[in-house]
Amino acid sequence: MTTPQPLDKTGDLARRVQAAGFSGLLFTETGRTAYLNAAVASQAAPGLELLTGVAVAFPRSPFVTAATAWELQEATGGKFRLGLGTQVRTHVVRRYGATFDRPGPRLRDYVRAVKACFAAFRTGKLDHHGDFYDLDFITPQWSAGPIDAPDPKVDVAAVNPWMLRMAGEVADGVHVHPLGEPGYITRHVMPNVAEGAAKSGRSLSDIAVIVPVMTIVGDSDEERHNERELVRTSMSFYGSTPNYAFIWDEAGFQGTTARIREKQKVGDFKGMAAQITDEHIAMFATESTWDGLADALAEKYGGIATRIVLYNALTDPERVERYGTVAQELSSR
């Protein structure tokens, strides 16, 4: 996993990730777009699987998103996955200037509209009529046309039960939240995704469960210290969101979000991180020696994750190759 880079740096990053042994590269979306980075990476490192994890849906029309994903699927020879998310109201309305009403049902219709556009690129007929999007006009000059690759898989980010069921119903995969420890995945993700999948005549095994994992790795406590503190800060950032409070609470850390938000309101970022104890980290991250990391991840997420995404493998350039070796071990199982 990486945040998008300046485009003149993306090619080198992709080549290094591929050379290190990773099977794929996942781009988040913050101040830079995930799609442009994926495009550069597709040319720099052919054969590397590329994912958006996740791109913000609503500021872009379903047709624009579908056309972009279609080109990336063609450029990667079928190794692109389109990951979409709602973001939160403040960003969508006040930063992007887009509509955010009924975000869950809107994203469900959005995914269906994107898939209708994929069909239209192959057939020349566009016919989608949902609660939020009506698309029924396409001409040859405005169609990307067929490609020699399957339609891109479409994944969605989901946290609460309704969104997880929706992902199972209409998407090809679900991006689990970075706070998604195994207990939460077992209690919420898998049963709700399975319920949604059943509505569309599918099973849980048809839906990819994509899990970002925070790791703390090293052969001495000194080596692990910096990663532990980075993980503590990341967890406090995610844990400040009220919608995620139930994840902490159900794991036995009641009131964590409220305590973090008290510090956040006065701009005390160190105080936010201090609310994440070593007990939080032990449950929500994976700490190990280098030789034991692949086994630790396999034991923790085996049977529940289709794909493991190493959340912080690229934060230290000197350790990329070592993380790549771990990725190869996991991929070979």
mmCIF file of C-alpha atoms in Angstrom:
data_model
loop_
_atom_site.group_PDB
_atom_site.id
_atom_site.type_symbol
_atom_site.label_atom_id
_atom_site.label_comp_id
_atom_site.label_asym_id
_atom_site.label_seq_id
_atom_site.Cartn_x
_atom_site.Cartn_y
_atom_site.Cartn_z
ATOM 1 C CA MET A 1 0.000 0.000 0.000
ATOM 2 C CA THR A 2 1.190 3.473 -0.814
ATOM 3 C CA THR A 3 -0.124 6.973 -1.121
ATOM 4 C CA PRO A 4 0.208 8.296 -4.675
ATOM 5 C CA GLN A 5 3.624 9.786 -5.460
ATOM 6 C CA PRO A 6 4.719 12.567 -7.807
ATOM 7 C CA LEU A 7 4.418 10.992 -11.227
ATOM 8 C CA ASP A 8 8.136 11.228 -11.954
ATOM 9 C CA LYS A 9 8.764 8.994 -8.921
ATOM 10 C CA THR A 10 5.998 6.443 -9.480
ATOM 11 C CA GLY A 11 7.807 4.406 -12.119
ATOM 12 C CA ASP A 12 10.861 3.825 -9.942
ATOM 13 C CA LEU A 13 8.628 2.869 -7.013
ATOM 14 C CA ALA A 14 6.687 0.350 -9.121
ATOM 15 C CA ARG A 15 9.853 -1.229 -10.482
ATOM 16 C CA ARG A 16 11.336 -1.528 -7.006
ATOM 17 C CA VAL A 17 8.155 -3.067 -5.605
ATOM 18 C CA GLN A 18 8.084 -5.617 -8.411
ATOM 19 C CA ALA A 19 11.773 -6.432 -8.058
ATOM 20 C CA ALA A 20 11.338 -6.933 -4.314
ATOM 21 C CA GLY A 21 8.832 -9.701 -4.977
ATOM 22 C CA PHE A 22 5.466 -8.114 -4.257
ATOM 23 C CA SER A 23 2.605 -9.346 -6.454
ATOM 24 C CA GLY A 24 0.867 -5.993 -6.535
ATOM 25 C CA LEU A 25 0.742 -2.352 -5.557
ATOM 26 C CA LEU A 26 -2.281 -0.655 -4.003
ATOM 27 C CA PHE A 27 -2.740 3.109 -4.323
ATOM 28 C CA THR A 28 -4.792 5.038 -1.815
ATOM 29 C CA GLU A 29 -6.225 8.425 -2.789
ATOM 30 C CA THR A 30 -5.499 11.584 -0.814
ATOM 31 C CA GLY A 31 -4.167 14.800 -2.315
ATOM 32 C CA ARG A 32 -3.037 12.987 -5.465
ATOM 33 C CA THR A 33 -5.124 10.733 -7.667
ATOM 34 C CA ALA A 34 -4.788 6.975 -7.517
ATOM 35 C CA TYR A 35 -5.551 6.520 -11.214
ATOM 36 C CA LEU A 36 -2.652 8.521 -12.649
ATOM 37 C CA ASN A 37 -0.193 6.717 -10.403
ATOM 38 C CA ALA A 38 -1.639 3.389 -11.502
ATOM 39 C CA ALA A 39 -1.258 4.402 -15.142
ATOM 40 C CA VAL A 40 2.425 5.248 -14.730
ATOM 41 C CA ALA A 41 3.031 2.066 -12.725
ATOM 42 C CA SER A 42 1.376 -0.051 -15.424
ATOM 43 C CA GLN A 43 3.949 1.096 -17.958
ATOM 44 C CA ALA A 44 6.939 0.980 -15.633
ATOM 45 C CA ALA A 45 6.329 -2.488 -14.189
ATOM 46 C CA PRO A 46 4.348 -4.677 -16.605
ATOM 47 C CA GLY A 47 2.828 -7.670 -14.867
ATOM 48 C CA LEU A 48 2.400 -5.973 -11.505
ATOM 49 C CA GLU A 49 -1.156 -6.157 -10.170
ATOM 50 C CA LEU A 50 -2.510 -2.669 -9.490
ATOM 51 C CA LEU A 51 -5.396 -1.678 -7.248
ATOM 52 C CA THR A 52 -7.034 1.535 -6.147
ATOM 53 C CA GLY A 53 -7.672 1.192 -2.462
ATOM 54 C CA VAL A 54 -9.729 3.218 -2.552
ATOM 55 C CA ALA A 55 -10.566 5.896 -5.117
ATOM 56 C CA VAL A 56 -13.309 8.343 -4.171
ATOM 57 C CA ALA A 57 -16.433 7.583 -6.178
ATOM 58 C CA PHE A 58 -18.942 10.416 -6.057
ATOM 59 C CA PRO A 59 -16.883 13.349 -7.436
ATOM 60 C CA ARG A 60 -16.474 11.374 -10.685
ATOM 61 C CA SER A 61 -19.359 10.225 -12.846
ATOM 62 C CA PRO A 62 -19.732 6.427 -13.128
ATOM 63 C CA PHE A 63 -18.908 6.681 -16.842
ATOM 64 C CA VAL A 64 -15.660 8.566 -16.228
ATOM 65 C CA THR A 65 -14.642 6.051 -13.569
ATOM 66 C CA ALA A 66 -15.556 3.109 -15.803
ATOM 67 C CA ALA A 67 -13.610 4.508 -18.764
ATOM 68 C CA THR A 68 -10.539 5.097 -16.587
ATOM 69 C CA ALA A 69 -10.693 1.599 -15.105
ATOM 70 C CA TRP A 70 -11.185 0.137 -18.586
ATOM 71 C CA GLU A 71 -8.006 1.779 -19.883
ATOM 72 C CA LEU A 72 -6.042 0.627 -16.854
ATOM 73 C CA GLN A 73 -7.340 -2.914 -17.266
ATOM 74 C CA GLU A 74 -6.151 -2.835 -20.868
ATOM 75 C CA ALA A 75 -2.776 -1.347 -19.917
ATOM 76 C CA THR A 76 -2.145 -4.020 -17.269
ATOM 77 C CA GLY A 77 -3.311 -6.953 -19.382
ATOM 78 C CA GLY A 78 -6.157 -7.649 -16.963
ATOM 79 C CA LYS A 79 -4.302 -7.026 -13.684
ATOM 80 C CA PHE A 80 -6.206 -3.962 -12.465
ATOM 81 C CA ARG A 81 -8.844 -3.884 -9.715
ATOM 82 C CA LEU A 82 -11.058 -0.835 -9.229
ATOM 83 C CA GLY A 83 -11.522 -0.074 -5.533
ATOM 84 C CA LEU A 84 -14.156 2.540 -4.705
ATOM 85 C CA GLY A 85 -15.236 4.288 -1.519
ATOM 86 C CA THR A 86 -17.614 6.973 -0.337
ATOM 87 C CA GLN A 87 -15.130 9.024 1.735
ATOM 88 C CA VAL A 88 -16.894 11.143 4.373
ATOM 89 C CA ARG A 89 -19.396 13.957 3.952
ATOM 90 C CA THR A 90 -17.046 16.842 4.733
ATOM 91 C CA HIS A 91 -14.537 15.833 2.074
ATOM 92 C CA VAL A 92 -17.125 15.004 -0.579
ATOM 93 C CA VAL A 93 -19.228 18.136 -0.106
ATOM 94 C CA ARG A 94 -16.732 20.779 0.995
ATOM 95 C CA ARG A 95 -13.566 19.637 -0.825
ATOM 96 C CA TYR A 96 -14.896 17.923 -3.943
ATOM 97 C CA GLY A 97 -18.144 19.893 -4.286
ATOM 98 C CA ALA A 98 -20.154 16.713 -4.880
ATOM 99 C CA THR A 99 -23.380 15.242 -3.505
ATOM 100 C CA PHE A 100 -23.303 12.908 -0.498
ATOM 101 C CA ASP A 101 -26.943 12.106 0.277
ATOM 102 C CA ARG A 102 -27.650 8.436 1.106
ATOM 103 C CA PRO A 103 -24.037 7.427 0.467
ATOM 104 C CA GLY A 104 -24.536 3.682 0.890
ATOM 105 C CA PRO A 105 -27.402 3.260 -1.596
ATOM 106 C CA ARG A 106 -25.701 5.783 -3.885
ATOM 107 C CA LEU A 107 -22.509 3.710 -3.959
ATOM 108 C CA ARG A 108 -24.515 0.547 -4.668
ATOM 109 C CA ASP A 109 -26.112 2.225 -7.671
ATOM 110 C CA TYR A 110 -22.720 3.650 -8.674
ATOM 111 C CA VAL A 111 -21.131 0.189 -8.803
ATOM 112 C CA ARG A 112 -23.985 -1.134 -10.910
ATOM 113 C CA ALA A 113 -23.680 1.867 -13.227
ATOM 114 C CA VAL A 114 -19.933 1.312 -13.639
ATOM 115 C CA LYS A 115 -20.527 -2.324 -14.557
ATOM 116 C CA ALA A 116 -23.216 -1.269 -17.028
ATOM 117 C CA CYS A 117 -20.627 0.985 -18.679
ATOM 118 C CA PHE A 118 -18.220 -1.948 -18.954
ATOM 119 C CA ALA A 119 -20.927 -3.894 -20.765
ATOM 120 C CA ALA A 120 -21.584 -0.918 -23.027
ATOM 121 C CA PHE A 121 -17.929 -0.726 -24.076
ATOM 122 C CA ARG A 122 -18.252 -4.272 -25.393
ATOM 123 C CA THR A 123 -21.779 -4.172 -26.848
ATOM 124 C CA GLY A 124 -22.359 -0.534 -27.796
ATOM 125 C CA LYS A 125 -25.546 -0.470 -25.692
ATOM 126 C CA LEU A 126 -25.741 1.456 -22.421
ATOM 127 C CA ASP A 127 -28.822 0.850 -20.308
ATOM 128 C CA HIS A 128 -28.657 1.591 -16.596
ATOM 129 C CA HIS A 129 -31.522 3.129 -14.641
ATOM 130 C CA GLY A 130 -31.057 3.278 -10.888
ATOM 131 C CA ASP A 131 -32.126 5.432 -7.982
ATOM 132 C CA PHE A 132 -29.260 7.884 -8.536
ATOM 133 C CA TYR A 133 -27.848 7.380 -12.035
ATOM 134 C CA ASP A 134 -29.578 7.127 -15.421
ATOM 135 C CA LEU A 135 -27.245 6.205 -18.267
ATOM 136 C CA ASP A 136 -28.550 5.224 -21.687
ATOM 137 C CA PHE A 137 -26.555 7.056 -24.359
ATOM 138 C CA ILE A 138 -23.300 5.986 -25.962
ATOM 139 C CA THR A 139 -21.920 6.260 -29.497
ATOM 140 C CA PRO A 140 -18.865 4.534 -31.028
ATOM 141 C CA GLN A 141 -16.660 7.626 -30.854
ATOM 142 C CA TRP A 142 -17.412 8.020 -27.140
ATOM 143 C CA SER A 143 -16.821 4.385 -26.268
ATOM 144 C CA ALA A 144 -13.470 2.878 -25.377
ATOM 145 C CA GLY A 145 -14.513 -0.263 -27.233
ATOM 146 C CA PRO A 146 -13.763 -3.901 -26.390
ATOM 147 C CA ILE A 147 -10.447 -4.927 -24.845
ATOM 148 C CA ASP A 148 -8.602 -8.259 -24.786
ATOM 149 C CA ALA A 149 -9.061 -8.669 -21.039
ATOM 150 C CA PRO A 150 -11.951 -9.439 -18.699
ATOM 151 C CA ASP A 151 -13.967 -6.611 -17.210
ATOM 152 C CA PRO A 152 -12.154 -5.030 -14.245
ATOM 153 C CA LYS A 153 -13.152 -6.328 -10.835
ATOM 154 C CA VAL A 154 -14.912 -3.677 -8.766
ATOM 155 C CA ASP A 155 -14.316 -3.606 -5.010
ATOM 156 C CA VAL A 156 -15.795 -1.308 -2.377
ATOM 157 C CA ALA A 157 -14.635 -0.114 1.016
ATOM 158 C CA ALA A 158 -17.069 -1.094 3.756
ATOM 159 C CA VAL A 159 -17.118 -0.977 7.557
ATOM 160 C CA ASN A 160 -20.669 -1.200 8.915
ATOM 161 C CA PRO A 161 -22.972 -4.199 8.386
ATOM 162 C CA TRP A 162 -25.198 -2.558 5.740
ATOM 163 C CA MET A 163 -22.219 -1.598 3.580
ATOM 164 C CA LEU A 164 -20.688 -5.041 3.970
ATOM 165 C CA ARG A 165 -23.918 -6.667 2.796
ATOM 166 C CA MET A 166 -24.055 -4.250 -0.126
ATOM 167 C CA ALA A 167 -20.468 -5.152 -1.065
ATOM 168 C CA GLY A 168 -21.382 -8.810 -1.077
ATOM 169 C CA GLU A 169 -24.423 -8.129 -3.231
ATOM 170 C CA VAL A 170 -23.004 -5.948 -6.021
ATOM 171 C CA ALA A 171 -19.190 -5.847 -5.820
ATOM 172 C CA ASP A 172 -16.406 -8.305 -6.561
ATOM 173 C CA GLY A 173 -14.490 -7.600 -3.384
ATOM 174 C CA VAL A 174 -14.477 -5.641 -0.148
ATOM 175 C CA HIS A 175 -11.696 -3.481 1.217
ATOM 176 C CA VAL A 176 -11.604 -4.067 4.954
ATOM 177 C CA HIS A 177 -10.722 -1.042 7.077
ATOM 178 C CA PRO A 178 -7.134 -0.847 8.427
ATOM 179 C CA LEU A 179 -8.619 -1.309 11.918
ATOM 180 C CA GLY A 180 -10.086 -4.621 10.778
ATOM 181 C CA GLU A 181 -8.590 -7.085 13.261
ATOM 182 C CA PRO A 182 -9.531 -10.769 12.882
ATOM 183 C CA GLY A 183 -12.321 -10.654 15.462
ATOM 184 C CA TYR A 184 -14.098 -7.844 13.616
ATOM 185 C CA ILE A 185 -13.616 -9.649 10.291
ATOM 186 C CA THR A 186 -15.081 -12.841 11.724
ATOM 187 C CA ARG A 187 -17.996 -11.129 13.512
ATOM 188 C CA HIS A 188 -18.960 -8.616 10.851
ATOM 189 C CA VAL A 189 -17.174 -8.815 7.524
ATOM 190 C CA MET A 190 -17.577 -12.453 6.607
ATOM 191 C CA PRO A 191 -21.206 -13.070 7.675
ATOM 192 C CA ASN A 192 -22.494 -9.801 6.229
ATOM 193 C CA VAL A 193 -20.620 -10.158 2.946
ATOM 194 C CA ALA A 194 -21.904 -13.735 2.696
ATOM 195 C CA GLU A 195 -25.480 -12.544 3.296
ATOM 196 C CA GLY A 196 -25.166 -9.932 0.565
ATOM 197 C CA ALA A 197 -23.575 -12.407 -1.830
ATOM 198 C CA ALA A 198 -26.467 -14.811 -1.334
ATOM 199 C CA LYS A 199 -28.898 -12.120 -2.511
ATOM 200 C CA SER A 200 -27.172 -12.125 -5.902
ATOM 201 C CA GLY A 201 -26.839 -15.893 -6.132
ATOM 202 C CA ARG A 202 -23.204 -15.995 -5.059
ATOM 203 C CA SER A 203 -21.224 -17.230 -2.061
ATOM 204 C CA LEU A 204 -18.601 -15.670 0.190
ATOM 205 C CA SER A 205 -15.854 -17.393 -1.820
ATOM 206 C CA ASP A 206 -16.874 -15.311 -4.849
ATOM 207 C CA ILE A 207 -16.007 -12.063 -3.031
ATOM 208 C CA ALA A 208 -12.397 -11.018 -2.432
ATOM 209 C CA VAL A 209 -11.704 -9.954 1.163
ATOM 210 C CA ILE A 210 -8.838 -7.464 0.913
ATOM 211 C CA VAL A 211 -7.241 -6.799 4.297
ATOM 212 C CA PRO A 212 -4.642 -4.100 5.006
ATOM 213 C CA VAL A 213 -2.396 -5.152 7.873
ATOM 214 C CA MET A 214 -0.244 -2.927 10.043
ATOM 215 C CA THR A 215 3.030 -4.611 10.921
ATOM 216 C CA ILE A 216 5.806 -4.040 13.429
ATOM 217 C CA VAL A 217 8.796 -6.101 12.431
ATOM 218 C CA GLY A 218 12.418 -6.383 13.457
ATOM 219 C CA ASP A 219 14.879 -8.631 15.233
ATOM 220 C CA SER A 220 15.254 -6.300 18.207
ATOM 221 C CA ASP A 221 12.935 -4.009 20.122
ATOM 222 C CA GLU A 222 15.056 -1.071 18.979
ATOM 223 C CA GLU A 223 14.416 -2.011 15.351
ATOM 224 C CA ARG A 224 10.696 -2.341 16.003
ATOM 225 C CA HIS A 225 10.344 0.886 17.981
ATOM 226 C CA ASN A 226 9.903 3.307 15.071
ATOM 227 C CA GLU A 227 7.304 1.126 13.360
ATOM 228 C CA ARG A 228 5.425 0.687 16.622
ATOM 229 C CA GLU A 229 5.107 4.446 17.046
ATOM 230 C CA LEU A 230 4.077 4.948 13.414
ATOM 231 C CA VAL A 231 1.380 2.304 13.885
ATOM 232 C CA ARG A 232 0.249 3.979 17.107
ATOM 233 C CA THR A 233 -0.171 7.289 15.263
ATOM 234 C CA SER A 234 -2.002 5.672 12.332
ATOM 235 C CA MET A 235 -4.400 3.879 14.654
ATOM 236 C CA SER A 236 -5.201 7.091 16.516
ATOM 237 C CA PHE A 237 -5.970 8.828 13.218
ATOM 238 C CA TYR A 238 -8.362 6.108 12.086
ATOM 239 C CA GLY A 239 -9.736 5.625 15.569
ATOM 240 C CA SER A 240 -10.914 9.234 15.813
ATOM 241 C CA THR A 241 -13.782 8.557 13.376
ATOM 242 C CA PRO A 242 -17.081 8.053 15.267
ATOM 243 C CA ASN A 243 -18.359 5.487 12.753
ATOM 244 C CA TYR A 244 -15.476 3.197 13.674
ATOM 245 C CA ALA A 245 -15.958 3.410 17.451
ATOM 246 C CA PHE A 246 -17.801 0.093 17.593
ATOM 247 C CA ILE A 247 -14.710 -1.738 16.313
ATOM 248 C CA TRP A 248 -12.706 -0.640 19.366
ATOM 249 C CA ASP A 249 -15.620 -1.226 21.731
ATOM 250 C CA GLU A 250 -16.327 -4.765 20.576
ATOM 251 C CA ALA A 251 -12.639 -5.627 20.878
ATOM 252 C CA GLY A 252 -12.725 -4.666 24.559
ATOM 253 C CA PHE A 253 -11.421 -1.092 24.309
ATOM 254 C CA GLN A 254 -14.584 0.828 25.139
ATOM 255 C CA GLY A 255 -14.464 4.591 24.822
ATOM 256 C CA THR A 256 -11.261 4.713 22.765
ATOM 257 C CA THR A 257 -12.761 6.936 20.063
ATOM 258 C CA ALA A 258 -14.197 9.390 22.611
ATOM 259 C CA ARG A 259 -10.831 9.723 24.333
ATOM 260 C CA ILE A 260 -9.016 10.261 21.044
ATOM 261 C CA ARG A 261 -11.527 12.896 19.964
ATOM 262 C CA GLU A 262 -11.064 14.834 23.200
ATOM 263 C CA LYS A 263 -7.378 15.230 22.334
ATOM 264 C CA GLN A 264 -8.128 15.904 18.674
ATOM 265 C CA LYS A 265 -10.431 18.816 19.484
ATOM 266 C CA VAL A 266 -7.582 20.721 21.162
ATOM 267 C CA GLY A 267 -4.998 19.788 18.534
ATOM 268 C CA ASP A 268 -3.097 17.440 20.845
ATOM 269 C CA PHE A 269 -1.814 14.930 18.292
ATOM 270 C CA LYS A 270 0.650 13.330 20.694
ATOM 271 C CA GLY A 271 -2.184 12.934 23.139
ATOM 272 C CA MET A 272 -4.273 11.247 20.439
ATOM 273 C CA ALA A 273 -1.538 8.686 19.833
ATOM 274 C CA ALA A 274 -1.130 8.134 23.573
ATOM 275 C CA GLN A 275 -4.688 6.772 23.739
ATOM 276 C CA ILE A 276 -3.500 3.793 21.711
ATOM 277 C CA THR A 277 -1.959 1.462 24.254
ATOM 278 C CA ASP A 278 0.360 -1.450 23.663
ATOM 279 C CA GLU A 279 -2.683 -3.673 24.238
ATOM 280 C CA HIS A 280 -4.471 -1.998 21.316
ATOM 281 C CA ILE A 281 -1.416 -2.546 19.144
ATOM 282 C CA ALA A 282 -1.109 -6.209 20.112
ATOM 283 C CA MET A 283 -4.639 -6.882 18.874
ATOM 284 C CA PHE A 284 -4.855 -4.596 15.851
ATOM 285 C CA ALA A 285 -1.306 -4.950 14.462
ATOM 286 C CA THR A 286 1.067 -7.855 13.884
ATOM 287 C CA GLU A 287 4.456 -7.706 15.608
ATOM 288 C CA SER A 288 7.180 -10.192 14.764
ATOM 289 C CA THR A 289 10.763 -10.896 13.891
ATOM 290 C CA TRP A 290 11.598 -10.903 10.191
ATOM 291 C CA ASP A 291 11.802 -14.685 9.992
ATOM 292 C CA GLY A 292 8.477 -15.093 11.754
ATOM 293 C CA LEU A 293 6.368 -12.437 10.024
ATOM 294 C CA ALA A 294 4.962 -14.575 7.201
ATOM 295 C CA ASP A 295 3.914 -17.264 9.690
ATOM 296 C CA ALA A 296 2.406 -14.682 12.038
ATOM 297 C CA LEU A 297 0.329 -13.114 9.256
ATOM 298 C CA ALA A 298 -0.755 -16.484 7.890
ATOM 299 C CA GLU A 299 -1.841 -17.614 11.346
ATOM 300 C CA LYS A 300 -3.709 -14.396 12.066
ATOM 301 C CA TYR A 301 -5.459 -13.930 8.722
ATOM 302 C CA GLY A 302 -5.446 -17.396 7.157
ATOM 303 C CA GLY A 303 -8.928 -18.474 6.163
ATOM 304 C CA ILE A 304 -10.389 -14.969 6.371
ATOM 305 C CA ALA A 305 -8.327 -12.815 3.975
ATOM 306 C CA THR A 306 -8.215 -13.358 0.225
ATOM 307 C CA ARG A 307 -5.457 -10.782 -0.134
ATOM 308 C CA ILE A 308 -3.200 -9.249 2.493
ATOM 309 C CA VAL A 309 -2.007 -5.707 1.828
ATOM 310 C CA LEU A 310 1.070 -4.675 3.785
ATOM 311 C CA TYR A 311 0.051 -1.279 5.120
ATOM 312 C CA ASN A 312 3.433 0.144 6.071
ATOM 313 C CA ALA A 313 5.912 -1.893 4.011
ATOM 314 C CA LEU A 314 6.998 1.134 1.984
ATOM 315 C CA THR A 315 7.507 3.643 4.801
ATOM 316 C CA ASP A 316 11.209 2.821 5.086
ATOM 317 C CA PRO A 317 12.991 2.417 1.712
ATOM 318 C CA GLU A 318 15.733 0.371 3.351
ATOM 319 C CA ARG A 319 13.283 -2.352 4.358
ATOM 320 C CA VAL A 320 11.301 -2.779 1.125
ATOM 321 C CA GLU A 321 13.279 -5.802 -0.028
ATOM 322 C CA ARG A 322 12.841 -7.556 3.315
ATOM 323 C CA TYR A 323 9.096 -6.967 3.224
ATOM 324 C CA GLY A 324 9.113 -8.214 -0.366
ATOM 325 C CA THR A 325 10.599 -11.506 0.790
ATOM 326 C CA VAL A 326 7.725 -11.831 3.282
ATOM 327 C CA ALA A 327 5.251 -11.093 0.502
ATOM 328 C CA GLN A 328 6.780 -13.857 -1.623
ATOM 329 C CA GLU A 329 6.477 -16.319 1.266
ATOM 330 C CA LEU A 330 2.808 -15.470 1.692
ATOM 331 C CA SER A 331 2.075 -15.645 -2.043
ATOM 332 C CA SER A 332 3.617 -19.097 -2.300
ATOM 333 C CA ARG A 333 1.267 -20.594 0.331
#
